[in-house]
Amino acid sequence: MRPIGLARVRGESMLPTLRPGDLLLVRYAARVRPGALVLATFADGTLAVKRAASRRETRSGAPGWWLESDNPEQGVDSRHRGPVPDVDVHAVVLARVWPRPWTDLRRVSRPVPD
């Protein structure tokens, strides 16, 4: 069984999907798929939650992931730092556990067209 852990969101780079203070359930060493939210370390040591957009080769030729922010105006991602090697993509986000998803309907509701 792969280890499970918790991660807390800091910053606004993943708005509107995630907000600062959200607590996430993550699975370490899980298989990453395009579109998944992942916990990764950039080359400068920054640990971040980003969206795995696509597979890309790193500058050194190692296999890696192109990681993007959902809110690109607020975040630093692969558009600024390049692809992240597989070894630096640590975990896949399984769920947001706090605040409880059903307590904030503004985040999941959408306007109903007339």
PDB file of N, CA and C in Angstrom:
ATOM      1  N   MET A   1       0.844  -1.189   0.000  1.00  0.00           N
ATOM      2  CA  MET A   1       0.000   0.000   0.000  1.00  0.00           C
ATOM      3  C   MET A   1       0.886   1.249   0.000  1.00  0.00           C
ATOM      4  N   ARG A   2       0.515   2.211  -0.786  1.00  0.00           N
ATOM      5  CA  ARG A   2       1.280   3.451  -0.864  1.00  0.00           C
ATOM      6  C   ARG A   2       0.932   4.352   0.316  1.00  0.00           C
ATOM      7  N   PRO A   3       1.926   5.099   0.834  1.00  0.00           N
ATOM      8  CA  PRO A   3       1.669   5.974   1.979  1.00  0.00           C
ATOM      9  C   PRO A   3       0.707   7.110   1.632  1.00  0.00           C
ATOM     10  N   ILE A   4      -0.108   7.440   2.615  1.00  0.00           N
ATOM     11  CA  ILE A   4      -1.072   8.540   2.512  1.00  0.00           C
ATOM     12  C   ILE A   4      -0.588   9.652   3.435  1.00  0.00           C
ATOM     13  N   GLY A   5      -0.835  10.901   3.052  1.00  0.00           N
ATOM     14  CA  GLY A   5      -0.441  12.024   3.888  1.00  0.00           C
ATOM     15  C   GLY A   5      -1.376  13.196   3.704  1.00  0.00           C
ATOM     16  N   LEU A   6      -1.045  14.286   4.379  1.00  0.00           N
ATOM     17  CA  LEU A   6      -1.819  15.523   4.292  1.00  0.00           C
ATOM     18  C   LEU A   6      -0.915  16.646   3.812  1.00  0.00           C
ATOM     19  N   ALA A   7      -1.486  17.583   3.083  1.00  0.00           N
ATOM     20  CA  ALA A   7      -0.766  18.773   2.632  1.00  0.00           C
ATOM     21  C   ALA A   7      -1.702  19.963   2.759  1.00  0.00           C
ATOM     22  N   ARG A   8      -1.164  21.110   3.159  1.00  0.00           N
ATOM     23  CA  ARG A   8      -1.962  22.323   3.285  1.00  0.00           C
ATOM     24  C   ARG A   8      -1.607  23.272   2.147  1.00  0.00           C
ATOM     25  N   VAL A   9      -2.629  23.874   1.551  1.00  0.00           N
ATOM     26  CA  VAL A   9      -2.454  24.806   0.431  1.00  0.00           C
ATOM     27  C   VAL A   9      -2.037  26.170   0.967  1.00  0.00           C
ATOM     28  N   ARG A  10      -1.003  26.743   0.332  1.00  0.00           N
ATOM     29  CA  ARG A  10      -0.597  28.121   0.608  1.00  0.00           C
ATOM     30  C   ARG A  10      -0.599  28.860  -0.719  1.00  0.00           C
ATOM     31  N   GLY A  11      -1.017  30.092  -0.702  1.00  0.00           N
ATOM     32  CA  GLY A  11      -1.024  30.885  -1.921  1.00  0.00           C
ATOM     33  C   GLY A  11      -2.285  30.690  -2.743  1.00  0.00           C
ATOM     34  N   GLU A  12      -2.397  31.498  -3.790  1.00  0.00           N
ATOM     35  CA  GLU A  12      -3.615  31.540  -4.600  1.00  0.00           C
ATOM     36  C   GLU A  12      -3.415  31.001  -6.012  1.00  0.00           C
ATOM     37  N   SER A  13      -2.337  30.275  -6.253  1.00  0.00           N
ATOM     38  CA  SER A  13      -2.040  29.824  -7.612  1.00  0.00           C
ATOM     39  C   SER A  13      -3.001  28.764  -8.134  1.00  0.00           C
ATOM     40  N   MET A  14      -3.754  28.113  -7.248  1.00  0.00           N
ATOM     41  CA  MET A  14      -4.669  27.060  -7.697  1.00  0.00           C
ATOM     42  C   MET A  14      -6.139  27.468  -7.582  1.00  0.00           C
ATOM     43  N   LEU A  15      -6.404  28.761  -7.361  1.00  0.00           N
ATOM     44  CA  LEU A  15      -7.787  29.240  -7.379  1.00  0.00           C
ATOM     45  C   LEU A  15      -8.368  29.057  -8.773  1.00  0.00           C
ATOM     46  N   PRO A  16      -9.607  28.746  -8.956  1.00  0.00           N
ATOM     47  CA  PRO A  16     -10.649  28.572  -7.939  1.00  0.00           C
ATOM     48  C   PRO A  16     -10.736  27.146  -7.401  1.00  0.00           C
ATOM     49  N   THR A  17      -9.904  26.230  -7.908  1.00  0.00           N
ATOM     50  CA  THR A  17      -9.986  24.832  -7.485  1.00  0.00           C
ATOM     51  C   THR A  17      -9.650  24.666  -6.007  1.00  0.00           C
ATOM     52  N   LEU A  18      -8.547  25.266  -5.584  1.00  0.00           N
ATOM     53  CA  LEU A  18      -8.102  25.185  -4.194  1.00  0.00           C
ATOM     54  C   LEU A  18      -7.849  26.579  -3.663  1.00  0.00           C
ATOM     55  N   ARG A  19      -8.099  26.750  -2.354  1.00  0.00           N
ATOM     56  CA  ARG A  19      -7.871  28.044  -1.713  1.00  0.00           C
ATOM     57  C   ARG A  19      -6.812  27.916  -0.623  1.00  0.00           C
ATOM     58  N   PRO A  20      -6.172  29.047  -0.266  1.00  0.00           N
ATOM     59  CA  PRO A  20      -5.218  28.997   0.837  1.00  0.00           C
ATOM     60  C   PRO A  20      -5.885  28.423   2.091  1.00  0.00           C
ATOM     61  N   GLY A  21      -5.189  27.513   2.747  1.00  0.00           N
ATOM     62  CA  GLY A  21      -5.710  26.893   3.956  1.00  0.00           C
ATOM     63  C   GLY A  21      -6.400  25.562   3.737  1.00  0.00           C
ATOM     64  N   ASP A  22      -6.762  25.237   2.496  1.00  0.00           N
ATOM     65  CA  ASP A  22      -7.383  23.934   2.232  1.00  0.00           C
ATOM     66  C   ASP A  22      -6.419  22.826   2.661  1.00  0.00           C
ATOM     67  N   LEU A  23      -6.973  21.774   3.247  1.00  0.00           N
ATOM     68  CA  LEU A  23      -6.191  20.611   3.652  1.00  0.00           C
ATOM     69  C   LEU A  23      -6.474  19.484   2.670  1.00  0.00           C
ATOM     70  N   LEU A  24      -5.411  18.903   2.115  1.00  0.00           N
ATOM     71  CA  LEU A  24      -5.544  17.898   1.061  1.00  0.00           C
ATOM     72  C   LEU A  24      -5.063  16.533   1.531  1.00  0.00           C
ATOM     73  N   LEU A  25      -5.756  15.503   1.101  1.00  0.00           N
ATOM     74  CA  LEU A  25      -5.329  14.128   1.295  1.00  0.00           C
ATOM     75  C   LEU A  25      -4.523  13.738   0.063  1.00  0.00           C
ATOM     76  N   VAL A  26      -3.279  13.286   0.259  1.00  0.00           N
ATOM     77  CA  VAL A  26      -2.409  12.949  -0.866  1.00  0.00           C
ATOM     78  C   VAL A  26      -1.908  11.513  -0.741  1.00  0.00           C
ATOM     79  N   ARG A  27      -1.623  10.906  -1.890  1.00  0.00           N
ATOM     80  CA  ARG A  27      -1.029   9.563  -1.918  1.00  0.00           C
ATOM     81  C   ARG A  27       0.356   9.685  -2.545  1.00  0.00           C
ATOM     82  N   TYR A  28       1.364   9.321  -1.749  1.00  0.00           N
ATOM     83  CA  TYR A  28       2.746   9.365  -2.224  1.00  0.00           C
ATOM     84  C   TYR A  28       3.027   8.192  -3.159  1.00  0.00           C
ATOM     85  N   ALA A  29       3.923   8.419  -4.105  1.00  0.00           N
ATOM     86  CA  ALA A  29       4.362   7.399  -5.066  1.00  0.00           C
ATOM     87  C   ALA A  29       3.207   6.854  -5.902  1.00  0.00           C
ATOM     88  N   ALA A  30       2.171   7.641  -6.080  1.00  0.00           N
ATOM     89  CA  ALA A  30       1.022   7.223  -6.892  1.00  0.00           C
ATOM     90  C   ALA A  30       1.294   7.517  -8.364  1.00  0.00           C
ATOM     91  N   ARG A  31       0.611   6.805  -9.218  1.00  0.00           N
ATOM     92  CA  ARG A  31       0.735   7.041 -10.658  1.00  0.00           C
ATOM     93  C   ARG A  31       0.086   8.380 -11.005  1.00  0.00           C
ATOM     94  N   VAL A  32       0.822   9.207 -11.719  1.00  0.00           N
ATOM     95  CA  VAL A  32       0.333  10.526 -12.132  1.00  0.00           C
ATOM     96  C   VAL A  32      -0.304  10.394 -13.506  1.00  0.00           C
ATOM     97  N   ARG A  33      -1.444  11.035 -13.662  1.00  0.00           N
ATOM     98  CA  ARG A  33      -2.129  11.074 -14.961  1.00  0.00           C
ATOM     99  C   ARG A  33      -2.331  12.541 -15.352  1.00  0.00           C
ATOM    100  N   PRO A  34      -2.349  12.833 -16.640  1.00  0.00           N
ATOM    101  CA  PRO A  34      -2.608  14.215 -17.059  1.00  0.00           C
ATOM    102  C   PRO A  34      -3.917  14.721 -16.455  1.00  0.00           C
ATOM    103  N   GLY A  35      -3.875  15.943 -15.937  1.00  0.00           N
ATOM    104  CA  GLY A  35      -5.042  16.555 -15.314  1.00  0.00           C
ATOM    105  C   GLY A  35      -5.079  16.408 -13.808  1.00  0.00           C
ATOM    106  N   ALA A  36      -4.259  15.510 -13.256  1.00  0.00           N
ATOM    107  CA  ALA A  36      -4.245  15.292 -11.804  1.00  0.00           C
ATOM    108  C   ALA A  36      -3.571  16.459 -11.092  1.00  0.00           C
ATOM    109  N   LEU A  37      -3.997  16.702  -9.854  1.00  0.00           N
ATOM    110  CA  LEU A  37      -3.299  17.646  -8.990  1.00  0.00           C
ATOM    111  C   LEU A  37      -2.199  16.877  -8.284  1.00  0.00           C
ATOM    112  N   VAL A  38      -0.994  17.460  -8.255  1.00  0.00           N
ATOM    113  CA  VAL A  38       0.158  16.777  -7.675  1.00  0.00           C
ATOM    114  C   VAL A  38       0.904  17.684  -6.706  1.00  0.00           C
ATOM    115  N   LEU A  39       1.650  17.055  -5.817  1.00  0.00           N
ATOM    116  CA  LEU A  39       2.555  17.735  -4.901  1.00  0.00           C
ATOM    117  C   LEU A  39       3.957  17.517  -5.448  1.00  0.00           C
ATOM    118  N   ALA A  40       4.656  18.607  -5.782  1.00  0.00           N
ATOM    119  CA  ALA A  40       5.952  18.489  -6.452  1.00  0.00           C
ATOM    120  C   ALA A  40       6.921  19.538  -5.936  1.00  0.00           C
ATOM    121  N   THR A  41       8.206  19.280  -6.152  1.00  0.00           N
ATOM    122  CA  THR A  41       9.256  20.225  -5.789  1.00  0.00           C
ATOM    123  C   THR A  41       9.905  20.747  -7.063  1.00  0.00           C
ATOM    124  N   PHE A  42       9.941  22.084  -7.202  1.00  0.00           N
ATOM    125  CA  PHE A  42      10.634  22.710  -8.326  1.00  0.00           C
ATOM    126  C   PHE A  42      12.137  22.737  -8.042  1.00  0.00           C
ATOM    127  N   ALA A  43      12.944  23.004  -9.050  1.00  0.00           N
ATOM    128  CA  ALA A  43      14.405  22.961  -8.939  1.00  0.00           C
ATOM    129  C   ALA A  43      14.943  23.876  -7.840  1.00  0.00           C
ATOM    130  N   ASP A  44      14.239  24.971  -7.539  1.00  0.00           N
ATOM    131  CA  ASP A  44      14.712  25.892  -6.496  1.00  0.00           C
ATOM    132  C   ASP A  44      14.328  25.438  -5.086  1.00  0.00           C
ATOM    133  N   GLY A  45      13.672  24.268  -4.973  1.00  0.00           N
ATOM    134  CA  GLY A  45      13.287  23.742  -3.667  1.00  0.00           C
ATOM    135  C   GLY A  45      11.872  24.069  -3.244  1.00  0.00           C
ATOM    136  N   THR A  46      11.145  24.832  -4.060  1.00  0.00           N
ATOM    137  CA  THR A  46       9.769  25.190  -3.738  1.00  0.00           C
ATOM    138  C   THR A  46       8.862  23.968  -3.844  1.00  0.00           C
ATOM    139  N   LEU A  47       8.147  23.659  -2.758  1.00  0.00           N
ATOM    140  CA  LEU A  47       7.164  22.583  -2.743  1.00  0.00           C
ATOM    141  C   LEU A  47       5.818  23.192  -3.094  1.00  0.00           C
ATOM    142  N   ALA A  48       5.104  22.612  -4.053  1.00  0.00           N
ATOM    143  CA  ALA A  48       3.874  23.230  -4.539  1.00  0.00           C
ATOM    144  C   ALA A  48       2.858  22.192  -4.988  1.00  0.00           C
ATOM    145  N   VAL A  49       1.593  22.590  -4.945  1.00  0.00           N
ATOM    146  CA  VAL A  49       0.511  21.803  -5.537  1.00  0.00           C
ATOM    147  C   VAL A  49       0.226  22.417  -6.898  1.00  0.00           C
ATOM    148  N   LYS A  50       0.295  21.605  -7.944  1.00  0.00           N
ATOM    149  CA  LYS A  50       0.057  22.064  -9.315  1.00  0.00           C
ATOM    150  C   LYS A  50      -0.706  20.994 -10.078  1.00  0.00           C
ATOM    151  N   ARG A  51      -1.175  21.365 -11.260  1.00  0.00           N
ATOM    152  CA  ARG A  51      -1.877  20.426 -12.130  1.00  0.00           C
ATOM    153  C   ARG A  51      -0.874  19.823 -13.124  1.00  0.00           C
ATOM    154  N   ALA A  52      -0.841  18.507 -13.208  1.00  0.00           N
ATOM    155  CA  ALA A  52       0.023  17.814 -14.170  1.00  0.00           C
ATOM    156  C   ALA A  52      -0.629  17.935 -15.547  1.00  0.00           C
ATOM    157  N   ALA A  53      -0.079  18.790 -16.390  1.00  0.00           N
ATOM    158  CA  ALA A  53      -0.689  19.061 -17.692  1.00  0.00           C
ATOM    159  C   ALA A  53      -0.304  18.013 -18.735  1.00  0.00           C
ATOM    160  N   SER A  54       0.987  17.696 -18.810  1.00  0.00           N
ATOM    161  CA  SER A  54       1.433  16.733 -19.826  1.00  0.00           C
ATOM    162  C   SER A  54       2.828  16.224 -19.489  1.00  0.00           C
ATOM    163  N   ARG A  55       3.185  15.114 -20.134  1.00  0.00           N
ATOM    164  CA  ARG A  55       4.531  14.566 -19.981  1.00  0.00           C
ATOM    165  C   ARG A  55       5.489  15.422 -20.804  1.00  0.00           C
ATOM    166  N   ARG A  56       6.634  15.743 -20.236  1.00  0.00           N
ATOM    167  CA  ARG A  56       7.665  16.504 -20.946  1.00  0.00           C
ATOM    168  C   ARG A  56       9.036  16.033 -20.504  1.00  0.00           C
ATOM    169  N   GLU A  57       9.966  16.118 -21.395  1.00  0.00           N
ATOM    170  CA  GLU A  57      11.348  15.821 -21.069  1.00  0.00           C
ATOM    171  C   GLU A  57      11.962  17.050 -20.409  1.00  0.00           C
ATOM    172  N   THR A  58      12.758  16.845 -19.356  1.00  0.00           N
ATOM    173  CA  THR A  58      13.421  17.961 -18.686  1.00  0.00           C
ATOM    174  C   THR A  58      14.625  18.411 -19.504  1.00  0.00           C
ATOM    175  N   ARG A  59      15.241  19.494 -19.082  1.00  0.00           N
ATOM    176  CA  ARG A  59      16.414  20.012 -19.791  1.00  0.00           C
ATOM    177  C   ARG A  59      17.552  18.995 -19.833  1.00  0.00           C
ATOM    178  N   SER A  60      17.634  18.148 -18.805  1.00  0.00           N
ATOM    179  CA  SER A  60      18.693  17.127 -18.751  1.00  0.00           C
ATOM    180  C   SER A  60      18.329  15.869 -19.535  1.00  0.00           C
ATOM    181  N   GLY A  61      17.111  15.832 -20.085  1.00  0.00           N
ATOM    182  CA  GLY A  61      16.671  14.674 -20.848  1.00  0.00           C
ATOM    183  C   GLY A  61      15.907  13.648 -20.031  1.00  0.00           C
ATOM    184  N   ALA A  62      15.754  13.899 -18.730  1.00  0.00           N
ATOM    185  CA  ALA A  62      15.016  12.972 -17.861  1.00  0.00           C
ATOM    186  C   ALA A  62      13.516  13.109 -18.118  1.00  0.00           C
ATOM    187  N   PRO A  63      12.756  12.019 -17.934  1.00  0.00           N
ATOM    188  CA  PRO A  63      11.302  12.124 -18.079  1.00  0.00           C
ATOM    189  C   PRO A  63      10.722  12.985 -16.964  1.00  0.00           C
ATOM    190  N   GLY A  64       9.697  13.751 -17.293  1.00  0.00           N
ATOM    191  CA  GLY A  64       9.113  14.635 -16.298  1.00  0.00           C
ATOM    192  C   GLY A  64       7.708  15.065 -16.653  1.00  0.00           C
ATOM    193  N   TRP A  65       7.229  16.043 -15.907  1.00  0.00           N
ATOM    194  CA  TRP A  65       5.875  16.576 -16.070  1.00  0.00           C
ATOM    195  C   TRP A  65       5.905  18.081 -16.247  1.00  0.00           C
ATOM    196  N   TRP A  66       5.025  18.567 -17.107  1.00  0.00           N
ATOM    197  CA  TRP A  66       4.761  19.993 -17.259  1.00  0.00           C
ATOM    198  C   TRP A  66       3.648  20.304 -16.266  1.00  0.00           C
ATOM    199  N   LEU A  67       3.944  21.140 -15.264  1.00  0.00           N
ATOM    200  CA  LEU A  67       2.995  21.452 -14.199  1.00  0.00           C
ATOM    201  C   LEU A  67       2.501  22.880 -14.344  1.00  0.00           C
ATOM    202  N   GLU A  68       1.187  23.067 -14.194  1.00  0.00           N
ATOM    203  CA  GLU A  68       0.594  24.394 -14.359  1.00  0.00           C
ATOM    204  C   GLU A  68      -0.274  24.772 -13.172  1.00  0.00           C
ATOM    205  N   SER A  69      -0.358  26.078 -12.942  1.00  0.00           N
ATOM    206  CA  SER A  69      -1.270  26.649 -11.956  1.00  0.00           C
ATOM    207  C   SER A  69      -2.639  26.803 -12.596  1.00  0.00           C
ATOM    208  N   ASP A  70      -3.703  26.635 -11.810  1.00  0.00           N
ATOM    209  CA  ASP A  70      -5.047  26.917 -12.324  1.00  0.00           C
ATOM    210  C   ASP A  70      -5.267  28.420 -12.437  1.00  0.00           C
ATOM    211  N   ASN A  71      -4.517  29.212 -11.681  1.00  0.00           N
ATOM    212  CA  ASN A  71      -4.609  30.662 -11.675  1.00  0.00           C
ATOM    213  C   ASN A  71      -3.229  31.211 -12.067  1.00  0.00           C
ATOM    214  N   PRO A  72      -2.910  31.235 -13.362  1.00  0.00           N
ATOM    215  CA  PRO A  72      -1.553  31.566 -13.794  1.00  0.00           C
ATOM    216  C   PRO A  72      -1.069  32.962 -13.412  1.00  0.00           C
ATOM    217  N   GLU A  73      -1.984  33.894 -13.151  1.00  0.00           N
ATOM    218  CA  GLU A  73      -1.554  35.236 -12.745  1.00  0.00           C
ATOM    219  C   GLU A  73      -0.937  35.234 -11.350  1.00  0.00           C
ATOM    220  N   GLN A  74      -1.269  34.241 -10.539  1.00  0.00           N
ATOM    221  CA  GLN A  74      -0.807  34.204  -9.156  1.00  0.00           C
ATOM    222  C   GLN A  74       0.278  33.170  -8.889  1.00  0.00           C
ATOM    223  N   GLY A  75       0.588  32.345  -9.848  1.00  0.00           N
ATOM    224  CA  GLY A  75       1.490  31.250  -9.530  1.00  0.00           C
ATOM    225  C   GLY A  75       2.697  31.142 -10.428  1.00  0.00           C
ATOM    226  N   VAL A  76       3.709  30.497  -9.899  1.00  0.00           N
ATOM    227  CA  VAL A  76       4.892  30.139 -10.668  1.00  0.00           C
ATOM    228  C   VAL A  76       4.779  28.653 -10.965  1.00  0.00           C
ATOM    229  N   ASP A  77       4.983  28.291 -12.219  1.00  0.00           N
ATOM    230  CA  ASP A  77       4.825  26.894 -12.611  1.00  0.00           C
ATOM    231  C   ASP A  77       5.820  26.559 -13.715  1.00  0.00           C
ATOM    232  N   SER A  78       5.564  25.522 -14.481  1.00  0.00           N
ATOM    233  CA  SER A  78       6.500  25.105 -15.533  1.00  0.00           C
ATOM    234  C   SER A  78       6.654  26.149 -16.627  1.00  0.00           C
ATOM    235  N   ARG A  79       5.703  27.053 -16.766  1.00  0.00           N
ATOM    236  CA  ARG A  79       5.862  28.129 -17.753  1.00  0.00           C
ATOM    237  C   ARG A  79       7.037  29.022 -17.378  1.00  0.00           C
ATOM    238  N   HIS A  80       7.376  29.061 -16.083  1.00  0.00           N
ATOM    239  CA  HIS A  80       8.492  29.864 -15.594  1.00  0.00           C
ATOM    240  C   HIS A  80       9.742  29.028 -15.326  1.00  0.00           C
ATOM    241  N   ARG A  81       9.553  27.768 -14.912  1.00  0.00           N
ATOM    242  CA  ARG A  81      10.678  26.961 -14.431  1.00  0.00           C
ATOM    243  C   ARG A  81      10.945  25.694 -15.228  1.00  0.00           C
ATOM    244  N   GLY A  82      10.132  25.428 -16.227  1.00  0.00           N
ATOM    245  CA  GLY A  82      10.346  24.238 -17.042  1.00  0.00           C
ATOM    246  C   GLY A  82       9.748  22.980 -16.422  1.00  0.00           C
ATOM    247  N   PRO A  83       9.865  21.859 -17.123  1.00  0.00           N
ATOM    248  CA  PRO A  83       9.303  20.599 -16.638  1.00  0.00           C
ATOM    249  C   PRO A  83       9.958  20.144 -15.335  1.00  0.00           C
ATOM    250  N   VAL A  84       9.210  19.380 -14.557  1.00  0.00           N
ATOM    251  CA  VAL A  84       9.688  18.848 -13.279  1.00  0.00           C
ATOM    252  C   VAL A  84       9.977  17.354 -13.466  1.00  0.00           C
ATOM    253  N   PRO A  85      11.176  16.901 -13.087  1.00  0.00           N
ATOM    254  CA  PRO A  85      11.497  15.477 -13.234  1.00  0.00           C
ATOM    255  C   PRO A  85      10.540  14.593 -12.435  1.00  0.00           C
ATOM    256  N   ASP A  86      10.300  13.387 -12.932  1.00  0.00           N
ATOM    257  CA  ASP A  86       9.417  12.440 -12.246  1.00  0.00           C
ATOM    258  C   ASP A  86       9.780  12.281 -10.774  1.00  0.00           C
ATOM    259  N   VAL A  87      11.071  12.227 -10.477  1.00  0.00           N
ATOM    260  CA  VAL A  87      11.528  12.007  -9.104  1.00  0.00           C
ATOM    261  C   VAL A  87      11.093  13.136  -8.163  1.00  0.00           C
ATOM    262  N   ASP A  88      10.798  14.315  -8.702  1.00  0.00           N
ATOM    263  CA  ASP A  88      10.379  15.455  -7.882  1.00  0.00           C
ATOM    264  C   ASP A  88       8.869  15.642  -7.833  1.00  0.00           C
ATOM    265  N   VAL A  89       8.124  14.743  -8.442  1.00  0.00           N
ATOM    266  CA  VAL A  89       6.660  14.732  -8.315  1.00  0.00           C
ATOM    267  C   VAL A  89       6.360  13.669  -7.261  1.00  0.00           C
ATOM    268  N   HIS A  90       6.015  14.129  -6.053  1.00  0.00           N
ATOM    269  CA  HIS A  90       5.979  13.258  -4.878  1.00  0.00           C
ATOM    270  C   HIS A  90       4.655  12.555  -4.633  1.00  0.00           C
ATOM    271  N   ALA A  91       3.546  13.232  -4.923  1.00  0.00           N
ATOM    272  CA  ALA A  91       2.245  12.682  -4.529  1.00  0.00           C
ATOM    273  C   ALA A  91       1.154  13.192  -5.451  1.00  0.00           C
ATOM    274  N   VAL A  92       0.047  12.454  -5.466  1.00  0.00           N
ATOM    275  CA  VAL A  92      -1.162  12.840  -6.192  1.00  0.00           C
ATOM    276  C   VAL A  92      -2.212  13.227  -5.156  1.00  0.00           C
ATOM    277  N   VAL A  93      -2.910  14.336  -5.415  1.00  0.00           N
ATOM    278  CA  VAL A  93      -3.980  14.776  -4.513  1.00  0.00           C
ATOM    279  C   VAL A  93      -5.195  13.881  -4.730  1.00  0.00           C
ATOM    280  N   LEU A  94      -5.688  13.289  -3.637  1.00  0.00           N
ATOM    281  CA  LEU A  94      -6.866  12.427  -3.699  1.00  0.00           C
ATOM    282  C   LEU A  94      -8.145  13.197  -3.415  1.00  0.00           C
ATOM    283  N   ALA A  95      -8.090  14.134  -2.447  1.00  0.00           N
ATOM    284  CA  ALA A  95      -9.304  14.848  -2.040  1.00  0.00           C
ATOM    285  C   ALA A  95      -8.948  16.062  -1.195  1.00  0.00           C
ATOM    286  N   ARG A  96      -9.869  16.999  -1.163  1.00  0.00           N
ATOM    287  CA  ARG A  96      -9.788  18.122  -0.221  1.00  0.00           C
ATOM    288  C   ARG A  96     -10.582  17.683   1.000  1.00  0.00           C
ATOM    289  N   VAL A  97      -9.944  17.663   2.170  1.00  0.00           N
ATOM    290  CA  VAL A  97     -10.622  17.178   3.372  1.00  0.00           C
ATOM    291  C   VAL A  97     -11.047  18.291   4.322  1.00  0.00           C
ATOM    292  N   TRP A  98     -10.480  19.492   4.158  1.00  0.00           N
ATOM    293  CA  TRP A  98     -10.908  20.620   4.981  1.00  0.00           C
ATOM    294  C   TRP A  98     -10.714  21.893   4.209  1.00  0.00           C
ATOM    295  N   PRO A  99     -11.642  22.820   4.179  1.00  0.00           N
ATOM    296  CA  PRO A  99     -12.964  22.639   4.760  1.00  0.00           C
ATOM    297  C   PRO A  99     -13.713  21.531   4.032  1.00  0.00           C
ATOM    298  N   ARG A 100     -14.624  20.925   4.748  1.00  0.00           N
ATOM    299  CA  ARG A 100     -15.384  19.821   4.163  1.00  0.00           C
ATOM    300  C   ARG A 100     -16.051  20.299   2.877  1.00  0.00           C
ATOM    301  N   PRO A 101     -15.943  19.533   1.816  1.00  0.00           N
ATOM    302  CA  PRO A 101     -16.457  19.963   0.508  1.00  0.00           C
ATOM    303  C   PRO A 101     -17.929  20.360   0.517  1.00  0.00           C
ATOM    304  N   TRP A 102     -18.740  19.737   1.326  1.00  0.00           N
ATOM    305  CA  TRP A 102     -20.174  20.022   1.302  1.00  0.00           C
ATOM    306  C   TRP A 102     -20.554  21.247   2.128  1.00  0.00           C
ATOM    307  N   THR A 103     -19.595  21.881   2.824  1.00  0.00           N
ATOM    308  CA  THR A 103     -19.929  23.048   3.641  1.00  0.00           C
ATOM    309  C   THR A 103     -19.808  24.359   2.882  1.00  0.00           C
ATOM    310  N   ASP A 104     -19.215  24.338   1.714  1.00  0.00           N
ATOM    311  CA  ASP A 104     -19.023  25.565   0.946  1.00  0.00           C
ATOM    312  C   ASP A 104     -19.575  25.368  -0.458  1.00  0.00           C
ATOM    313  N   LEU A 105     -20.870  25.521  -0.592  1.00  0.00           N
ATOM    314  CA  LEU A 105     -21.528  25.257  -1.872  1.00  0.00           C
ATOM    315  C   LEU A 105     -21.151  26.260  -2.952  1.00  0.00           C
ATOM    316  N   ARG A 106     -20.629  27.424  -2.552  1.00  0.00           N
ATOM    317  CA  ARG A 106     -20.219  28.409  -3.560  1.00  0.00           C
ATOM    318  C   ARG A 106     -19.131  27.851  -4.464  1.00  0.00           C
ATOM    319  N   ARG A 107     -18.332  26.929  -3.967  1.00  0.00           N
ATOM    320  CA  ARG A 107     -17.215  26.402  -4.745  1.00  0.00           C
ATOM    321  C   ARG A 107     -17.640  25.331  -5.730  1.00  0.00           C
ATOM    322  N   VAL A 108     -18.779  24.722  -5.500  1.00  0.00           N
ATOM    323  CA  VAL A 108     -19.196  23.644  -6.395  1.00  0.00           C
ATOM    324  C   VAL A 108     -20.421  24.000  -7.217  1.00  0.00           C
ATOM    325  N   SER A 109     -21.134  25.036  -6.807  1.00  0.00           N
ATOM    326  CA  SER A 109     -22.353  25.388  -7.539  1.00  0.00           C
ATOM    327  C   SER A 109     -22.015  26.235  -8.756  1.00  0.00           C
ATOM    328  N   ARG A 110     -22.835  26.129  -9.745  1.00  0.00           N
ATOM    329  CA  ARG A 110     -22.688  26.913 -10.972  1.00  0.00           C
ATOM    330  C   ARG A 110     -24.030  27.582 -11.263  1.00  0.00           C
ATOM    331  N   PRO A 111     -23.999  28.766 -11.869  1.00  0.00           N
ATOM    332  CA  PRO A 111     -25.263  29.406 -12.225  1.00  0.00           C
ATOM    333  C   PRO A 111     -26.059  28.536 -13.196  1.00  0.00           C
ATOM    334  N   VAL A 112     -27.338  28.511 -13.003  1.00  0.00           N
ATOM    335  CA  VAL A 112     -28.219  27.750 -13.889  1.00  0.00           C
ATOM    336  C   VAL A 112     -28.668  28.679 -15.006  1.00  0.00           C
ATOM    337  N   PRO A 113     -28.437  28.288 -16.273  1.00  0.00           N
ATOM    338  CA  PRO A 113     -28.853  29.155 -17.381  1.00  0.00           C
ATOM    339  C   PRO A 113     -30.374  29.280 -17.438  1.00  0.00           C
ATOM    340  N   ASP A 114     -30.831  30.444 -17.887  1.00  0.00           N
ATOM    341  CA  ASP A 114     -32.283  30.673 -18.024  1.00  0.00           C
ATOM    342  C   ASP A 114     -32.860  29.894 -19.171  1.00  0.00           C
TER     343      ASP A 114
END
